[in-house]
Tab-separated table of C-alpha atoms in Angstrom:
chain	number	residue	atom	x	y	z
A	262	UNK	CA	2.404	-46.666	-49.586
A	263	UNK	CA	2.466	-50.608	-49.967
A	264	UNK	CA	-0.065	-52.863	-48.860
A	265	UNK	CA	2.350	-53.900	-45.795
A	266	UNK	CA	2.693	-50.559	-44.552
A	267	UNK	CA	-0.637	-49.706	-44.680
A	268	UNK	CA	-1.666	-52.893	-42.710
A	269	UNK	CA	0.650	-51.953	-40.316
A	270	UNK	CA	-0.516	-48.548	-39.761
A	271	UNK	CA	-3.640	-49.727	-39.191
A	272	UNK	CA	-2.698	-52.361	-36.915
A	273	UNK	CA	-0.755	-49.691	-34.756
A	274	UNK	CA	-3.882	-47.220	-34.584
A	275	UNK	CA	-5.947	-50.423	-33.273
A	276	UNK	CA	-3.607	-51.832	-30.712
A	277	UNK	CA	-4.677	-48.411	-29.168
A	278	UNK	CA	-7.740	-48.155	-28.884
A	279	UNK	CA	-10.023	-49.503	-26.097
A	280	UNK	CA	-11.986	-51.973	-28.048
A	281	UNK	CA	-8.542	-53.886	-29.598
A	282	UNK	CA	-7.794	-53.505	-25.636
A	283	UNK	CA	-11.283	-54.564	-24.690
A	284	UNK	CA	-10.669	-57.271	-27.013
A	285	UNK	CA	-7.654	-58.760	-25.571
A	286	UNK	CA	-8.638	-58.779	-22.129
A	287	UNK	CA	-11.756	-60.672	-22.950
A	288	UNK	CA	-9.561	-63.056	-25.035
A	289	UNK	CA	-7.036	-63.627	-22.316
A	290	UNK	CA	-10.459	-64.912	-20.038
A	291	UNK	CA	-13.047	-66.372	-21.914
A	292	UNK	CA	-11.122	-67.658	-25.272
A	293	UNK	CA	-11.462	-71.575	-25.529
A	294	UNK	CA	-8.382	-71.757	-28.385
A	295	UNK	CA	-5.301	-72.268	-25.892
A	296	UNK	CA	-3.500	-70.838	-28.696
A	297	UNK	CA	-5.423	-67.423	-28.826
A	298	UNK	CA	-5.630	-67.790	-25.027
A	299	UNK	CA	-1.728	-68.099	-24.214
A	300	UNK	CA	-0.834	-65.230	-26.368
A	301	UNK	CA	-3.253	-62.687	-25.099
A	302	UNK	CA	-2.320	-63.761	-21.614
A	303	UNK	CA	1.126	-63.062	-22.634
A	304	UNK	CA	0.746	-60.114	-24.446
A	305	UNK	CA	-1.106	-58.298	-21.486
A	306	UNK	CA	1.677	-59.342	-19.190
A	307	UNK	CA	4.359	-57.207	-21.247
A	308	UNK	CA	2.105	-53.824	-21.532
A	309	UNK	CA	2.207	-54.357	-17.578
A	310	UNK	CA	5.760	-54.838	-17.492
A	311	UNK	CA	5.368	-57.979	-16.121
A	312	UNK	CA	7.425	-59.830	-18.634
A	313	UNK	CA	11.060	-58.623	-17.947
A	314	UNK	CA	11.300	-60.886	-14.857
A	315	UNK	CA	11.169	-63.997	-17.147
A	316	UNK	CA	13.159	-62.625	-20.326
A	317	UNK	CA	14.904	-65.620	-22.361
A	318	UNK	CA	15.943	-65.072	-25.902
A	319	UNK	CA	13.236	-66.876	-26.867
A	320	UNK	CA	10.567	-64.136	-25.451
A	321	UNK	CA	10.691	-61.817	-28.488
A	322	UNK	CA	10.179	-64.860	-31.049
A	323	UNK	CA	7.128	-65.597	-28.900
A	324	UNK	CA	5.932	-62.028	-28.503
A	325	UNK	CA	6.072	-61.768	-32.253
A	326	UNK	CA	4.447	-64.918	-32.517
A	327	UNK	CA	1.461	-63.938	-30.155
A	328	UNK	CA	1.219	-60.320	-32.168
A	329	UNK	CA	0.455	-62.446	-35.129
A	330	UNK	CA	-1.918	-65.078	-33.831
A	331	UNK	CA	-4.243	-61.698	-32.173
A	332	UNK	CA	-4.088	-59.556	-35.301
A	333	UNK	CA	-5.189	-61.809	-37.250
A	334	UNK	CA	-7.970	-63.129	-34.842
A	335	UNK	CA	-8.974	-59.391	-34.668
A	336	UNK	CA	-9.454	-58.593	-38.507
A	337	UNK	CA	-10.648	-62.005	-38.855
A	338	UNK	CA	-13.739	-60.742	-36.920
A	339	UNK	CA	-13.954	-58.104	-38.274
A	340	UNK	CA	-13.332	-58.576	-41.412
A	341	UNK	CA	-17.097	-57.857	-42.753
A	342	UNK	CA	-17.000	-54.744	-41.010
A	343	UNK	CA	-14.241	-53.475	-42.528
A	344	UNK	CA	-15.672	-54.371	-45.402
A	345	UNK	CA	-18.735	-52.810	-45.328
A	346	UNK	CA	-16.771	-49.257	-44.184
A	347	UNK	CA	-14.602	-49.795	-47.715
A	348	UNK	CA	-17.614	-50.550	-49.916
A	349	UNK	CA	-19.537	-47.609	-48.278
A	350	UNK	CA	-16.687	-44.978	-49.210
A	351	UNK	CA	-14.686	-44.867	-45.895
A	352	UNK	CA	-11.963	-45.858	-47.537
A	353	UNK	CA	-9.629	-43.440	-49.805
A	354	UNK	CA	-7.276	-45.967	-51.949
A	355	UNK	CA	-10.888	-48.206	-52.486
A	356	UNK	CA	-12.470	-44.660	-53.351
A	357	UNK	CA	-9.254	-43.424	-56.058
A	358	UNK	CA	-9.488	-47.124	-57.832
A	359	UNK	CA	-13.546	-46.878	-57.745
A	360	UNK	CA	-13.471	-43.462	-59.706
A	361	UNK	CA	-11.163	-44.905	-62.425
A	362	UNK	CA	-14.172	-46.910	-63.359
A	363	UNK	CA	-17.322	-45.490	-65.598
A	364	UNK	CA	-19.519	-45.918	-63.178
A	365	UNK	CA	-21.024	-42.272	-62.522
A	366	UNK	CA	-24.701	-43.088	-64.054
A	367	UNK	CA	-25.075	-45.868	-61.433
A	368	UNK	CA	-27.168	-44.932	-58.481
A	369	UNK	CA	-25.379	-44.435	-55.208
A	370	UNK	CA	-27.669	-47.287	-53.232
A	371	UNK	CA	-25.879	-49.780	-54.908
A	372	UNK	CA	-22.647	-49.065	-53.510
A	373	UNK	CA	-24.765	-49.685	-50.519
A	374	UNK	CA	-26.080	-52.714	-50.611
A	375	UNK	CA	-23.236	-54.283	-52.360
A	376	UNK	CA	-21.793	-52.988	-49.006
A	377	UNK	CA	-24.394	-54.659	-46.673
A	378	UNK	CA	-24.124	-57.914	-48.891
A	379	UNK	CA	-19.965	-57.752	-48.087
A	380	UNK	CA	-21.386	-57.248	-43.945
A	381	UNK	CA	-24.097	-60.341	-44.254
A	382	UNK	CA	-20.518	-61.990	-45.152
A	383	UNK	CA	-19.886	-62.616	-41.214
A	384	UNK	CA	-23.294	-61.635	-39.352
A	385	UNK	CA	-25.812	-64.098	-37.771
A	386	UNK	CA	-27.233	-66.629	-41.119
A	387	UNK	CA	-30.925	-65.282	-40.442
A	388	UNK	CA	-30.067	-61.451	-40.099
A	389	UNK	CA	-29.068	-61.695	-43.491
A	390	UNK	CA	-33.007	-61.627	-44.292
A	391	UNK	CA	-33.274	-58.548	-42.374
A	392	UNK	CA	-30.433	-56.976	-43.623
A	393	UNK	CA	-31.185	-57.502	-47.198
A	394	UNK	CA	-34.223	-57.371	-49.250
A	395	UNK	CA	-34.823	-60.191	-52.002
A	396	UNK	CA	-35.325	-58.146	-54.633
A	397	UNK	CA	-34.591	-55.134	-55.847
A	398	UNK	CA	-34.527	-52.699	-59.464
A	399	UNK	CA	-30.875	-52.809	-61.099
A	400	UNK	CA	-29.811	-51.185	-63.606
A	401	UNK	CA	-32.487	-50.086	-66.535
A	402	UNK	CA	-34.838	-52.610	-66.292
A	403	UNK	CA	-32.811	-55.187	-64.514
A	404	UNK	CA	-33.726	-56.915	-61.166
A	405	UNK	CA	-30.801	-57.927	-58.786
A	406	UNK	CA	-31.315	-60.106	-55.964
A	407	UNK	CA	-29.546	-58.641	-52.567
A	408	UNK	CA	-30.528	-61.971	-50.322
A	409	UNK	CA	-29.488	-64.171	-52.501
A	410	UNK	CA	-26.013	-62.969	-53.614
A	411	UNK	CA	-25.187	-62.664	-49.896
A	412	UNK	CA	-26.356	-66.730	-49.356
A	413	UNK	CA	-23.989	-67.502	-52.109
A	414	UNK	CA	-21.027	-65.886	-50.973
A	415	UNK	CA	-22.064	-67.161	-47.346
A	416	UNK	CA	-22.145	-70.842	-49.103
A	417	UNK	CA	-19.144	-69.935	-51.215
A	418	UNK	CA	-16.875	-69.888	-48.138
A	419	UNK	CA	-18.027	-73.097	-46.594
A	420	UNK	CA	-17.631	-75.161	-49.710
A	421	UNK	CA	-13.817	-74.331	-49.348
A	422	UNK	CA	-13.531	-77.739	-47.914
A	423	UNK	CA	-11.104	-78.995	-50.117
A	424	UNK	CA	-7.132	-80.459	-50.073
A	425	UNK	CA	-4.429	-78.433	-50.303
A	426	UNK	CA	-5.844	-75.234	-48.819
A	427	UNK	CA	-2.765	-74.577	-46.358
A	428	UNK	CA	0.117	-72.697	-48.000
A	429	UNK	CA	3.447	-74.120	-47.074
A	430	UNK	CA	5.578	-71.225	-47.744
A	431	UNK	CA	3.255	-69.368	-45.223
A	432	UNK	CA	3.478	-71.726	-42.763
A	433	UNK	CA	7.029	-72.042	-43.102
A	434	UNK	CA	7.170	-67.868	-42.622
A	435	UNK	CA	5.247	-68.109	-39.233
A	436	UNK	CA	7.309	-70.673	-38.241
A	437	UNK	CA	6.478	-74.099	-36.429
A	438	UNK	CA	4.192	-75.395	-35.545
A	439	UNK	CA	1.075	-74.095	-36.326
A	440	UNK	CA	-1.036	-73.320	-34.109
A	441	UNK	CA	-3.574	-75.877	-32.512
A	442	UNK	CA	-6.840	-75.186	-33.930
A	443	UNK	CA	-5.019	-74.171	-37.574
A	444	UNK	CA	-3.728	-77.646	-37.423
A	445	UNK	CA	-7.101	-79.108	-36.663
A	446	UNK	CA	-8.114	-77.033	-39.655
A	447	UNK	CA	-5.414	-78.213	-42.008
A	448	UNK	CA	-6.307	-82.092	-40.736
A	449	UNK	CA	-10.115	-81.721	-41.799
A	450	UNK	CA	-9.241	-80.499	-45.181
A	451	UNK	CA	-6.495	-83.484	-45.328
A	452	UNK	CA	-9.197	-85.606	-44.209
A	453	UNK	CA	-11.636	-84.429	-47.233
A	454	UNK	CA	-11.815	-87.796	-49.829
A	455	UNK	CA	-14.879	-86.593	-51.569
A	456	UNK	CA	-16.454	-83.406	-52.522
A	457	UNK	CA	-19.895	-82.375	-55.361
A	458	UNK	CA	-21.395	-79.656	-55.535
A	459	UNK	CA	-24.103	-79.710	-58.245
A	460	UNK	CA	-27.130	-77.451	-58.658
A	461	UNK	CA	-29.541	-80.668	-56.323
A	462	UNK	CA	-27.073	-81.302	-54.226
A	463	UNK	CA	-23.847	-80.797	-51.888
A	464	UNK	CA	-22.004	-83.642	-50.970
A	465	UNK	CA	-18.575	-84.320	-48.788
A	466	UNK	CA	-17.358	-87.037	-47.569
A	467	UNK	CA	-14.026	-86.821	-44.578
A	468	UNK	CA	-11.775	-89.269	-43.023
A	469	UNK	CA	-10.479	-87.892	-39.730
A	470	UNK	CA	-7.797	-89.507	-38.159
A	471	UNK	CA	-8.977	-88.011	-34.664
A	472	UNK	CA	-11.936	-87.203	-32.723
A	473	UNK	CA	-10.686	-83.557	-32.519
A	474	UNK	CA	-10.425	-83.309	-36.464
A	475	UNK	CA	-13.860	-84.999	-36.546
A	476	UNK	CA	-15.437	-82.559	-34.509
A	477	UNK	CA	-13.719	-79.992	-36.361
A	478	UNK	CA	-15.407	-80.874	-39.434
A	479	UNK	CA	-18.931	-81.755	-38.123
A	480	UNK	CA	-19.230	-78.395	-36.647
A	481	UNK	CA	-18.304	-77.014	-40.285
A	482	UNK	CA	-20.707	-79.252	-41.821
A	483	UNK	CA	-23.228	-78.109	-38.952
């Protein structure tokens, strides 16, 4: 099975279930992206069969379009979850590749807190210190540091501030335009004229065209 089939799959088992469902009705309420907003709003109007009184050829372009945008808002936020329930062994392609490595003299509990540091990945910044411990035996007479990796991989994924981070090809393949807060996104990364990172210091400097992109990247900066 390829990797697109199996995301589909999985897709189709969660559009199911009461908390996708759960999920979409709270989006179509409370979400403050107009983007994320429209197309759970539409979405819920075609499982009610509202939609066929205002069928254009355009609707299953747009349908398609909203699929996209709430799938990947779904796995987005859940994305250390489903990491977590890999790393811990819920997983049977992760669980095939693992046993291909030589790795049967390594106690099980780190496959469990490598799977908690994956989770800290997308929790609250100070549950990570009571998630994690900050130090810990490794292997022989090694120490490993639980806390810390997780802060790094935390840090890691804010520092992707740089140009160039939207691929055009994949923009191109969800077709135009973007949507409004990926646009906002792809402005403050534009915007980016200076970035260090060095082991004193983190510095970035932006040049937003807007007040929108501006508060786009303070809040990241925040």
């Amino acid at each position: 099975m390829c990797i697109r089939d199996s995301f589909n799959t999985a897709v189709g088992i969660e559009w199911i279930e009461d908390n996708f469902q759960n999920f979409l009705k709270e989006l179509s309420r409370n979400s403050k992206d107009k983007d994320l907003l429209n197309a759970s709003k539409l979405l819920i109007e075609v499982e009610e069969g509202l939609a066929h009184s205002k069928i254009n050829l355009k609707l299953p372009l747009e349908i398609r379009k909203a699929v996209v945008l709430i799938i990947a808002e779904f796995f987005r936020r859940n994305h250390h979850k489903r990491s977590l329930n890999i790393i811990s062994g819920n997983d049977e392609e992760f669980n095939l590749l693992l046993s291909k490595l030589n790795i049967g003299t390594l106690p099980n509990r780190f496959a469990s807190i490598l799977a908690n540091i994956a989770y800290a990945h997308g929790i609250n910044f100070y549950s990570v210190l009571d998630q994690l411990e900050y130090e810990a035996n490794g292997y022989g007479s090694d120490k490993m540091h639980p806390r810390f990796i997780a802060c790094m991989l935390r840090l890691g994924d804010l520092l992707d501030v740089d140009d160039k981070r939207f691929n055009i090809f994949t923009e191109k393949v969800f077709s135009s335009p973007l949507p409004s807060l990926s646009e906002l996104h792809k402005q403050k990364h534009a915007s980016t004229k200076h970035l260090l990172v060095s082991p004193n210091s983190i510095e970035v400097s932006v040049d937003c065209d807007s007040d929108e992109v501006y508060r786009i990247a303070r809040e990241w900066f925040d």
